[in-house]
Coordinates of C-alpha atoms and ligand atoms in Angstrom, one line a residue:
R1287 CA -78.8 22.0 186.9
P1288 CA -79.3 25.0 189.2
D1289 CA -76.1 26.6 187.9
A1290 CA -77.0 26.4 184.2
P1291 CA -77.6 29.7 182.4
W1292 CA -81.2 30.2 181.3
W1293 CA -80.4 30.0 177.6
K1294 CA -79.3 26.4 177.9
E1295 CA -82.7 25.4 179.3
A1296 CA -84.7 27.7 177.0
V1297 CA -86.9 26.5 174.2
V1298 CA -87.0 28.9 171.3
Y1299 CA -89.7 29.3 168.8
Q1300 CA -88.9 31.2 165.6
V1301 CA -91.5 33.6 164.3
Y1302 CA -91.2 34.7 160.7
P1303 CA -93.5 37.7 161.2
R1304 CA -94.5 38.2 157.6
S1305 CA -96.2 34.7 157.6
F1306 CA -97.3 34.3 161.2
N1307 CA -100.6 36.1 161.8
D1308 CA -102.2 39.1 160.0
T1309 CA -104.6 41.3 162.1
N1310 CA -105.4 44.1 159.7
G1311 CA -106.2 42.2 156.5
D1312 CA -103.3 43.5 154.4
G1313 CA -102.2 39.9 153.8
I1314 CA -98.9 40.4 155.8
G1315 CA -98.4 39.1 159.3
D1316 CA -97.8 41.8 161.9
L1317 CA -96.6 42.3 165.5
N1318 CA -100.1 42.5 166.9
G1319 CA -100.7 39.2 165.3
I1320 CA -97.9 37.7 167.4
T1321 CA -99.2 39.3 170.5
A1322 CA -102.6 37.8 169.8
K1323 CA -101.0 34.3 169.7
L1324 CA -98.8 34.5 172.9
D1325 CA -101.2 32.3 174.8
Y1326 CA -101.0 29.7 172.1
L1327 CA -97.2 29.7 172.3
K1328 CA -97.2 29.7 176.1
A1329 CA -99.5 26.7 176.1
L1330 CA -97.2 24.9 173.7
G1331 CA -94.5 25.3 176.3
V1332 CA -92.0 27.5 174.5
D1333 CA -90.4 30.3 176.6
T1334 CA -88.4 32.3 174.1
I1335 CA -89.2 33.8 170.7
W1336 CA -86.7 34.5 168.0
L1337 CA -88.2 37.1 165.8
S1338 CA -87.0 37.3 162.2
P1339 CA -86.2 40.9 161.2
H1340 CA -88.9 43.4 162.3
F1341 CA -87.0 46.5 161.2
D1342 CA -87.8 49.1 158.6
S1343 CA -86.9 47.6 155.2
P1344 CA -87.8 47.8 151.5
N1345 CA -88.0 44.0 151.7
A1346 CA -85.7 43.0 148.9
D1347 CA -85.1 39.9 151.1
N1348 CA -88.1 40.0 153.4
G1349 CA -86.5 42.2 156.0
Y1350 CA -82.9 40.8 155.8
D1351 CA -82.1 44.2 154.2
I1352 CA -82.5 46.8 156.9
R1353 CA -83.1 50.5 156.1
D1354 CA -83.4 51.7 159.7
Y1355 CA -82.2 49.6 162.6
R1356 CA -84.2 51.6 165.1
K1357 CA -87.6 51.6 163.4
V1358 CA -90.2 48.9 163.1
M1359 CA -91.2 47.8 159.6
S1360 CA -94.4 49.7 158.8
E1361 CA -96.1 46.6 157.5
F1362 CA -95.5 45.0 160.9
G1363 CA -96.7 47.9 163.0
D1364 CA -94.9 50.5 165.0
M1365 CA -92.8 50.8 168.1
D1366 CA -95.9 50.9 170.4
D1367 CA -96.9 47.5 168.9
F1368 CA -93.4 46.2 169.6
E1369 CA -93.5 47.4 173.2
R1370 CA -96.9 45.7 173.6
L1371 CA -95.5 42.5 172.3
L1372 CA -92.6 42.6 174.7
A1373 CA -94.8 43.5 177.6
G1374 CA -97.2 40.6 176.8
M1375 CA -94.2 38.3 176.7
N1376 CA -92.8 39.6 180.0
K1377 CA -96.1 39.1 181.6
R1378 CA -96.1 35.5 180.6
G1379 CA -92.5 34.9 181.6
M1380 CA -91.3 34.7 178.0
R1381 CA -88.2 36.3 176.5
L1382 CA -87.6 37.8 173.1
I1383 CA -84.4 37.6 170.9
I1384 CA -84.2 39.5 167.7
D1385 CA -82.4 39.2 164.4
L1386 CA -79.1 41.1 164.2
V1387 CA -78.5 41.6 160.4
V1388 CA -75.2 43.5 160.3
N1389 CA -73.1 41.8 157.7
H1390 CA -75.0 44.1 155.3
S1391 CA -77.7 46.8 155.4
S1392 CA -80.2 47.8 152.8
D1393 CA -78.9 50.1 149.9
E1394 CA -81.7 52.4 151.1
H1395 CA -80.1 52.8 154.5
R1396 CA -79.0 56.4 155.2
W1397 CA -75.4 55.2 155.5
F1398 CA -75.4 53.8 152.0
V1399 CA -77.3 56.6 150.4
E1400 CA -74.5 58.9 151.7
S1401 CA -71.7 56.4 151.0
R1402 CA -72.5 56.1 147.3
R1403 CA -72.6 59.9 146.7
S1404 CA -68.9 60.5 146.4
K1405 CA -65.5 59.0 147.2
D1406 CA -64.9 61.5 150.0
N1407 CA -68.3 61.3 151.7
P1408 CA -67.8 60.7 155.4
Y1409 CA -69.8 57.4 155.0
R1410 CA -67.8 56.1 152.1
D1411 CA -65.8 53.8 154.3
Y1412 CA -68.9 52.3 155.9
Y1413 CA -69.0 49.9 152.9
T1414 CA -66.4 48.2 150.7
W1415 CA -65.7 50.1 147.5
R1416 CA -63.1 49.2 144.9
D1417 CA -62.1 50.1 141.4
G1418 CA -63.0 47.6 138.7
K1419 CA -60.3 45.4 137.1
D1420 CA -60.0 45.6 133.3
G1421 CA -63.5 47.0 133.0
A1422 CA -65.0 44.2 135.1
A1423 CA -65.6 43.5 138.8
P1424 CA -62.7 43.8 141.2
N1425 CA -62.5 40.1 141.8
N1426 CA -64.4 36.9 141.0
Y1427 CA -66.6 36.7 144.1
P1428 CA -70.1 35.3 143.4
S1429 CA -73.2 36.5 145.2
F1430 CA -75.5 33.9 146.8
F1431 CA -78.4 35.5 145.0
G1432 CA -76.8 35.2 141.5
G1433 CA -74.2 36.9 139.5
S1434 CA -71.2 38.8 140.8
A1435 CA -70.9 40.0 144.4
W1436 CA -69.9 43.4 143.0
K1437 CA -72.1 46.0 141.6
K1438 CA -70.8 49.1 139.7
D1439 CA -72.3 52.3 141.0
E1440 CA -72.8 55.1 138.5
A1441 CA -72.1 58.0 140.8
T1442 CA -68.4 57.3 141.2
G1443 CA -67.8 54.4 138.8
Q1444 CA -66.5 52.2 141.6
Y1445 CA -67.9 48.8 142.6
Y1446 CA -69.4 47.9 146.0
L1447 CA -69.4 44.5 147.6
H1448 CA -72.6 42.5 148.3
Y1449 CA -72.5 38.8 149.2
F1450 CA -76.3 38.7 148.9
A1451 CA -78.6 40.9 146.7
G1452 CA -77.4 44.1 145.1
K1453 CA -79.8 45.8 147.5
Q1454 CA -77.8 44.3 150.4
P1455 CA -74.4 46.1 150.4
D1456 CA -71.9 44.6 152.9
L1457 CA -70.9 46.8 155.8
N1458 CA -67.2 47.5 156.2
W1459 CA -66.3 46.1 159.7
E1460 CA -62.7 47.2 159.3
N1461 CA -64.0 50.7 160.0
P1462 CA -64.2 51.2 163.8
E1463 CA -67.1 53.6 163.4
V1464 CA -69.2 50.8 161.8
R1465 CA -68.5 48.5 164.7
A1466 CA -69.4 51.3 167.2
E1467 CA -72.7 51.9 165.3
V1468 CA -73.6 48.2 165.5
H1469 CA -72.8 48.1 169.3
D1470 CA -75.1 51.1 169.7
I1471 CA -77.9 49.4 167.8
M1472 CA -77.5 46.4 170.0
R1473 CA -77.7 48.5 173.2
F1474 CA -80.8 50.3 171.9
W1475 CA -82.7 47.0 171.7
L1476 CA -81.2 45.5 174.8
D1477 CA -82.2 48.6 176.8
K1478 CA -85.8 48.1 175.5
G1479 CA -85.7 44.7 177.1
V1480 CA -84.9 42.1 174.4
S1481 CA -82.8 39.2 175.7
G1482 CA -80.4 38.6 172.9
F1483 CA -79.7 38.1 169.2
R1484 CA -79.7 35.6 166.5
M1485 CA -76.9 36.9 164.3
D1486 CA -77.4 36.7 160.6
V1487 CA -74.4 35.2 158.6
I1488 CA -72.2 36.6 161.3
P1489 CA -69.0 34.8 160.3
F1490 CA -69.0 36.9 157.1
I1491 CA -68.3 40.3 158.7
S1492 CA -64.5 40.0 158.4
K1493 CA -63.4 40.2 154.8
Q1494 CA -60.2 38.6 153.4
D1495 CA -57.2 40.8 153.3
G1496 CA -56.8 42.3 149.8
L1497 CA -59.9 40.5 148.5
P1498 CA -58.0 38.1 146.2
D1499 CA -59.8 36.0 143.6
L1500 CA -61.4 32.7 144.8
P1501 CA -59.6 29.6 143.5
A1502 CA -61.8 27.7 141.0
Q1503 CA -62.8 25.0 143.5
A1504 CA -64.1 27.5 146.0
L1505 CA -66.5 29.2 143.5
A1506 CA -69.4 26.8 144.1
H1507 CA -69.2 27.2 147.9
P1508 CA -67.7 30.7 148.6
E1509 CA -69.2 30.6 152.1
F1510 CA -66.1 28.7 153.4
V1511 CA -63.9 31.6 152.3
Y1512 CA -66.3 34.4 153.2
A1513 CA -66.6 32.9 156.7
N1514 CA -62.9 32.9 157.3
G1515 CA -61.8 36.5 157.4
P1516 CA -58.8 37.2 159.6
R1517 CA -60.6 39.4 162.1
I1518 CA -63.8 37.6 162.8
H1519 CA -62.9 36.5 166.3
E1520 CA -61.5 39.9 167.2
Y1521 CA -64.8 41.5 166.2
L1522 CA -66.9 39.1 168.2
Q1523 CA -64.7 39.4 171.3
E1524 CA -64.9 43.1 171.0
M1525 CA -68.7 43.0 170.7
N1526 CA -68.9 40.7 173.7
R1527 CA -66.7 43.0 175.8
E1528 CA -68.4 46.2 174.7
V1529 CA -72.0 45.0 174.8
L1530 CA -73.0 41.4 175.5
S1531 CA -71.0 41.0 178.7
R1532 CA -72.9 43.9 180.2
Y1533 CA -76.3 42.3 179.8
D1534 CA -77.8 38.9 180.5
T1535 CA -78.2 37.7 176.9
M1536 CA -78.6 34.7 174.6
T1537 CA -76.6 34.8 171.4
V1538 CA -76.8 32.4 168.5
G1539 CA -74.7 32.9 165.3
E1540 CA -75.9 31.6 162.0
A1541 CA -72.7 29.8 161.1
F1542 CA -72.9 29.5 157.3
G1543 CA -69.4 28.4 156.1
I1544 CA -68.2 27.2 159.5
T1545 CA -66.8 23.7 159.8
F1546 CA -67.1 21.4 162.8
E1547 CA -63.4 22.1 163.6
Q1548 CA -64.0 25.8 163.7
A1549 CA -67.2 25.8 165.7
P1550 CA -65.6 25.9 169.2
L1551 CA -63.8 29.0 168.3
F1552 CA -67.2 30.7 168.3
T1553 CA -68.9 28.9 171.2
D1554 CA -66.2 28.0 173.7
A1555 CA -67.4 30.0 176.7
R1556 CA -63.8 30.8 177.7
R1557 CA -63.3 32.8 174.5
H1558 CA -66.2 35.2 175.2
E1559 CA -67.8 35.3 171.8
L1560 CA -71.2 33.6 171.2
N1561 CA -73.3 31.1 173.3
M1562 CA -74.3 28.9 170.3
I1563 CA -74.2 28.6 166.6
F1564 CA -76.5 27.1 164.0
H1565 CA -74.5 24.4 162.3
F1566 CA -75.6 23.9 158.6
D1567 CA -74.5 20.3 158.3
L1568 CA -77.8 18.7 159.2
V1569 CA -80.1 20.8 157.1
R1570 CA -77.6 20.5 154.2
L1571 CA -77.1 16.8 154.5
D1572 CA -79.2 16.1 151.4
R1573 CA -78.3 19.1 149.3
D1574 CA -75.7 20.9 147.2
G1575 CA -77.0 24.4 146.8
W1576 CA -80.5 24.2 145.2
R1577 CA -79.8 20.5 144.3
K1578 CA -81.5 17.8 146.3
K1579 CA -79.4 14.7 147.1
D1580 CA -80.2 11.4 148.8
W1581 CA -79.4 11.0 152.4
T1582 CA -79.1 8.0 154.7
L1583 CA -79.9 7.6 158.4
P1584 CA -76.3 6.7 159.4
E1585 CA -75.2 10.0 157.8
L1586 CA -77.8 11.9 159.8
K1587 CA -76.7 10.1 163.0
A1588 CA -73.0 10.8 162.3
T1589 CA -73.9 14.5 161.9
Y1590 CA -75.6 14.6 165.2
A1591 CA -72.7 12.9 166.9
R1592 CA -70.2 15.4 165.3
I1593 CA -72.4 18.4 166.4
D1594 CA -72.6 17.0 169.9
R1595 CA -68.8 16.6 170.1
T1596 CA -68.2 20.2 169.0
G1597 CA -70.1 21.4 172.0
G1598 CA -67.6 19.7 174.3
D1599 CA -67.3 20.7 177.9
H1600 CA -67.2 24.5 177.3
G1601 CA -69.6 25.0 174.5
W1602 CA -73.3 24.5 173.8
N1603 CA -75.3 23.6 170.7
T1604 CA -78.6 24.3 169.0
S1605 CA -81.0 21.7 167.8
F1606 CA -83.2 22.6 164.8
L1607 CA -84.6 20.9 161.7
G1608 CA -85.8 23.9 159.8
N1609 CA -86.2 27.6 159.6
H1610 CA -87.2 30.2 157.1
D1611 CA -84.3 29.2 154.8
N1612 CA -85.1 25.5 154.6
P1613 CA -87.8 23.2 153.5
R1614 CA -90.4 22.0 156.0
A1615 CA -88.9 19.5 158.5
V1616 CA -91.5 16.8 157.9
S1617 CA -91.1 17.0 154.1
H1618 CA -87.3 17.1 154.5
F1619 CA -86.5 14.3 157.1
G1620 CA -89.9 12.7 157.6
D1621 CA -92.6 11.3 155.4
D1622 CA -95.2 13.9 154.4
S1623 CA -97.6 11.4 152.8
P1624 CA -101.1 11.7 154.4
E1625 CA -100.6 8.3 156.0
W1626 CA -97.3 8.9 157.8
R1627 CA -97.2 12.7 158.1
A1628 CA -98.3 12.9 161.7
A1629 CA -96.3 9.9 163.0
S1630 CA -93.1 11.0 161.3
A1631 CA -93.5 14.7 162.4
K1632 CA -93.8 13.5 166.0
A1633 CA -90.8 11.2 165.6
L1634 CA -88.7 14.1 164.4
A1635 CA -90.0 16.3 167.3
T1636 CA -88.8 13.5 169.6
M1637 CA -85.4 13.5 168.1
M1638 CA -85.0 17.3 168.0
L1639 CA -86.2 17.8 171.6
T1640 CA -83.9 15.1 173.1
Q1641 CA -80.6 16.5 172.0
R1642 CA -78.0 18.1 174.3
A1643 CA -78.7 21.6 172.9
T1644 CA -81.2 24.5 173.0
P1645 CA -84.0 23.6 170.6
F1646 CA -85.2 26.1 168.0
L1647 CA -88.7 25.2 166.7
Y1648 CA -89.8 26.9 163.5
Q1649 CA -93.4 28.2 163.3
G1650 CA -95.8 25.6 161.9
D1651 CA -93.5 22.6 162.5
E1652 CA -95.5 22.0 165.7
L1653 CA -98.4 21.3 163.3
G1654 CA -96.4 19.2 160.9
M1655 CA -96.9 21.8 158.1
T1656 CA -95.5 20.5 154.8
N1657 CA -93.7 21.8 151.7
Y1658 CA -95.9 23.6 149.2
P1659 CA -96.9 22.0 145.9
F1660 CA -95.1 24.6 143.7
R1661 CA -95.6 24.4 140.0
G1662 CA -93.9 27.0 137.9
L1663 CA -91.4 29.8 138.6
E1664 CA -94.4 32.2 139.1
D1665 CA -95.3 30.4 142.3
Y1666 CA -92.1 31.6 144.0
D1667 CA -91.4 34.9 145.7
D1668 CA -87.8 34.4 146.9
V1669 CA -85.1 36.7 145.6
E1670 CA -82.7 33.7 145.7
V1671 CA -84.8 31.9 143.2
K1672 CA -84.8 34.8 140.7
G1673 CA -81.0 35.0 140.9
Q1674 CA -80.5 31.2 140.5
W1675 CA -82.9 31.2 137.5
R1676 CA -80.7 33.7 135.7
D1677 CA -77.4 31.9 136.6
F1678 CA -78.5 28.4 135.9
V1679 CA -81.6 28.3 133.7
E1680 CA -81.3 31.5 131.5
S1681 CA -77.6 30.8 131.0
G1682 CA -78.6 27.4 129.6
K1683 CA -76.6 25.4 132.2
V1684 CA -79.6 23.6 133.5
S1685 CA -83.0 22.9 132.1
A1686 CA -86.0 24.7 133.6
D1687 CA -87.6 21.3 134.4
E1688 CA -84.6 20.1 136.2
Y1689 CA -84.1 23.2 138.3
L1690 CA -87.8 23.4 139.2
A1691 CA -87.9 19.7 140.2
H1692 CA -85.1 20.3 142.7
L1693 CA -86.4 23.7 143.9
R1694 CA -89.8 22.2 144.8
Q1695 CA -87.9 20.3 147.5
T1696 CA -85.2 22.8 148.5
S1697 CA -86.8 26.2 148.1
R1698 CA -86.9 28.6 151.1
D1699 CA -90.5 29.5 150.2
N1700 CA -91.6 26.1 151.4
A1701 CA -91.2 27.3 154.9
R1702 CA -92.5 30.8 154.2
T1703 CA -96.1 30.0 153.3
P1704 CA -98.5 31.4 156.0
M1705 CA -99.3 29.7 159.3
Q1706 CA -102.3 27.5 159.1
W1707 CA -104.4 28.5 162.1
S1708 CA -107.8 27.0 161.2
D1709 CA -109.9 25.7 158.4
A1710 CA -111.2 29.2 157.7
P1711 CA -110.3 30.7 154.2
N1712 CA -106.6 31.2 153.9
G1713 CA -106.1 29.0 157.0
G1714 CA -107.3 31.9 159.2
F1715 CA -104.0 33.7 158.5
T1716 CA -105.6 36.7 156.9
T1717 CA -109.0 38.0 155.9
G1718 CA -107.3 39.6 152.8
K1719 CA -105.0 38.3 150.1
P1720 CA -102.0 36.5 151.6
W1721 CA -98.6 37.8 150.4
L1722 CA -97.6 34.2 149.6
A1723 CA -100.2 31.5 148.9
V1724 CA -101.4 29.3 151.8
N1725 CA -100.7 25.6 151.5
P1726 CA -103.9 24.1 150.1
N1727 CA -103.7 21.4 152.8
Y1728 CA -104.9 23.8 155.5
P1729 CA -108.3 22.2 156.0
Q1730 CA -106.4 19.1 157.1
V1731 CA -103.4 20.7 158.7
N1732 CA -104.2 23.5 161.1
A1733 CA -103.7 24.7 164.7
A1734 CA -107.4 24.8 165.7
S1735 CA -108.1 21.1 165.0
Q1736 CA -104.8 20.0 166.6
V1737 CA -105.3 22.0 169.8
D1738 CA -108.6 20.2 170.2
D1739 CA -107.1 16.8 169.6
P1740 CA -104.9 15.3 172.4
G1741 CA -103.4 12.9 169.9
S1742 CA -102.1 15.6 167.5
I1743 CA -98.6 16.7 166.6
Y1744 CA -99.1 19.9 168.5
H1745 CA -99.9 18.0 171.7
H1746 CA -96.9 15.7 171.2
Y1747 CA -94.7 18.7 171.1
R1748 CA -96.3 20.1 174.2
R1749 CA -95.8 16.8 176.1
L1750 CA -92.2 16.5 174.9
L1751 CA -91.5 20.0 176.2
E1752 CA -93.1 19.2 179.5
V1753 CA -91.1 16.0 179.9
R1754 CA -87.9 17.9 178.9
R1755 CA -88.5 20.5 181.5
Q1756 CA -88.9 17.9 184.2
T1757 CA -86.0 15.7 183.1
P1758 CA -82.6 17.5 183.4
A1759 CA -80.8 14.5 181.7
L1760 CA -82.7 15.2 178.5
I1761 CA -81.2 18.7 178.5
H1762 CA -77.8 18.3 180.0
G1763 CA -77.1 14.6 179.9
Q1764 CA -74.3 13.0 177.9
F1765 CA -75.4 11.9 174.4
R1766 CA -74.3 8.5 173.0
D1767 CA -75.4 6.8 169.8
L1768 CA -75.7 3.1 170.5
D1769 CA -76.0 1.8 167.0
P1770 CA -74.6 4.3 164.5
A1771 CA -74.6 2.0 161.5
N1772 CA -78.3 0.9 161.8
P1773 CA -80.0 2.1 158.7
K1774 CA -83.5 2.1 160.1
V1775 CA -83.4 2.9 163.8
F1776 CA -81.8 5.9 165.7
A1777 CA -81.0 4.6 169.2
Y1778 CA -79.2 6.8 171.7
T1779 CA -78.9 7.3 175.4
R1780 CA -78.9 10.5 177.5
T1781 CA -77.1 10.1 180.8
L1782 CA -76.8 12.5 183.8
D1783 CA -75.3 11.1 187.0
D1784 CA -77.3 7.9 187.8
K1785 CA -80.2 8.8 185.5
R1786 CA -80.2 7.2 182.1
Y1787 CA -82.7 7.4 179.2
L1788 CA -83.0 5.6 175.9
V1789 CA -84.5 7.1 172.8
L1790 CA -85.6 4.8 170.0
I1791 CA -86.8 6.2 166.7
N1792 CA -87.9 4.1 163.7
F1793 CA -87.2 6.0 160.6
T1794 CA -89.1 3.7 158.3
R1795 CA -92.7 2.7 157.3
E1796 CA -91.9 -0.9 158.4
T1797 CA -92.2 -2.7 161.7
V1798 CA -88.7 -3.3 163.1
A1799 CA -87.9 -5.9 165.8
Y1800 CA -85.2 -4.3 167.8
D1801 CA -82.9 -6.0 170.4
L1802 CA -81.4 -3.4 172.7
P1803 CA -77.7 -3.3 172.4
E1804 CA -75.2 -3.8 175.2
G1805 CA -77.5 -5.8 177.4
L1806 CA -79.7 -2.8 178.2
K1807 CA -83.0 -3.3 179.8
I1808 CA -86.0 -0.9 179.9
A1809 CA -87.3 0.2 183.3
A1810 CA -90.3 2.2 182.0
T1811 CA -91.7 4.2 179.1
L1812 CA -91.4 8.0 179.6
L1813 CA -93.1 9.2 176.5
D1814 CA -94.0 7.8 173.1
N1815 CA -95.4 9.3 170.0
G1816 CA -98.6 7.3 169.9
A1817 CA -97.3 4.7 167.4
A1818 CA -96.3 2.1 170.0
Q1819 CA -98.6 -0.9 170.2
E1820 CA -97.1 -3.0 173.0
S1821 CA -96.9 -2.0 176.7
M1822 CA -93.4 -2.6 177.9
Q1823 CA -92.7 -4.8 180.8
P1824 CA -90.0 -3.7 183.2
G1825 CA -86.8 -5.5 182.2
A1826 CA -87.7 -5.8 178.5
A1827 CA -84.6 -6.2 176.3
S1828 CA -86.3 -5.9 172.9
V1829 CA -89.0 -3.8 171.3
T1830 CA -91.2 -4.2 168.3
L1831 CA -91.0 -0.8 166.8
Q1832 CA -94.0 0.3 164.8
P1833 CA -93.5 2.5 161.7
W1834 CA -92.2 5.9 162.7
Q1835 CA -92.4 5.0 166.4
A1836 CA -90.4 7.2 168.6
T1837 CA -90.2 6.5 172.3
I1838 CA -88.2 7.8 175.3
Y1839 CA -87.6 5.0 177.9
R1840 CA -86.1 5.2 181.3
L1841 CA -83.3 2.5 181.8
Ligands
TEU2817 O1 -79.1 33.3 155.5 C1 -77.9 33.0 154.8 C2 -77.9 31.6 154.4 O2 -77.0 31.0 154.9 C3 -78.7 31.0 153.4 O3 -80.0 30.8 153.7 C4 -78.6 31.6 152.0 O4 -79.6 32.5 151.9 C5 -78.7 30.7 150.9 O5 -79.2 29.5 151.3 C6 -77.4 30.5 150.2 O6 -77.7 29.8 149.1 C7 -79.4 34.5 156.1 C8 -80.8 34.6 156.3 O7 -81.3 33.6 157.2 C9 -81.5 34.6 155.0 O8 -82.9 34.6 155.1 C10 -81.0 35.8 154.3 O9 -81.6 35.8 153.0 C11 -79.5 35.9 154.2 O10 -78.9 35.6 155.4 C12 -79.1 37.3 153.9 O11 -79.4 38.1 155.0
CA2818 CA1 -101.0 42.9 158.6

């Protein structure tokens, strides 16, 4: 598609800098560590990096609490290191998008330090301050990180709003000065040469008029109220007009609290808001908050079909199976037992990279990194865990054993353990003490051994990305699920003009004899994940799918 914008054909790799690569032995990944791995990423075939927050921060939430939007977090390096990273990327034809975290700042941001001083401080209105109600919080809003979303501040006796931690006060977007500040920050980084933004909880920036109490049934999932403020689309259109439309950018909004019906309001190109959003429905298929639930393949397929429909003719989607807030993809949707880990990780890669969407790979998923074998509370670092522990376990609502059993599978820390580069101590991530423990399976699961092995997960990702680049139908082609109710096999076609491809994925440990629906016949195999055992004859109408086999055929 010669007329397609670059961001539709891009392949994005998310770097969580803290856990990527440490070059100075302090146990924390850094920008120089990313620069040192650009050739690795280039060889994998990704062309864009999304960098999780790299800004100055006291790290109450690993950088999602920003103290200075124009300064590099000292643990990660300095502005020279950032410029070097960008130059190294440009040299390799790669682009960088950064994390725009502007629903809230850190409470240590200069604006908030001023704001909390007095009711008439010029920065007072940069945040949301209210009097308490009957000696308690102004309303019943809960925080995602436990307790109330309001915190009383001693200086003035008023409460400020924080949807996340108390150290993450929500900015007041009603104030035009706040919006102008954000636009300036965006221009600052775009002028440096970044190519766009992943926007953190962006639907939350518009607050409900009058901040009324949540009805009881909304308390467990306040995101659907927080994401539906009356001015959200006005703010995004203004941001687009003032900033984005003047640069060649990629934008992707983290759409926490957005339903399928609402998605096109953000992504329909005719509305001039964002290019794409991250739908939560797939990664939340099997959970309710920290609770893990069962999921079925037909549910997963229905979710893909719904996501694809919301793209429509004027929108575009993202494809992702994990990020720094979710468990590891292979542990989540695949089979991370030693026997099936590699095959299932490759099968998931095949699924993720053959959607009509821009793929976002999360660091380490190209190696099939797995969830961490957490034991007790002391193994976790995440601020979210501490808040939930207070709300659910200390309050006596849930036993420690029950909470920990679910958390082991749902915790964000599963994805935050350091990258496993080699079988050297600490997986080669650091020569010091890593800020979060390295998964003990690093001698078996690491980049060095997979780069050397053409049959590895890494090389399957690499081949998939190559095939995708050469096959426009796999990027732009229409998606159709051929067999939505099949509980074992995901079978879909991707069609562009007269080119038609079939993807078959066996989601089980069993061999499945599969007759192609609708009289379809295979013309050739484009790429399989190494599980297939028969070589297909042209004209074949049935396939014996091996456990976790995933194959792309030309029809
Ligand atoms: O995430 C918000 C979000 O949707 C969830 O990950 C949320 O933290 C939790 O699952 C609700 O129970 C974004 C960032 O990706 C996350 O890392 C930050 O902690 C959060 O916003 C606050 O900035
Ligand atoms: Ca370091």
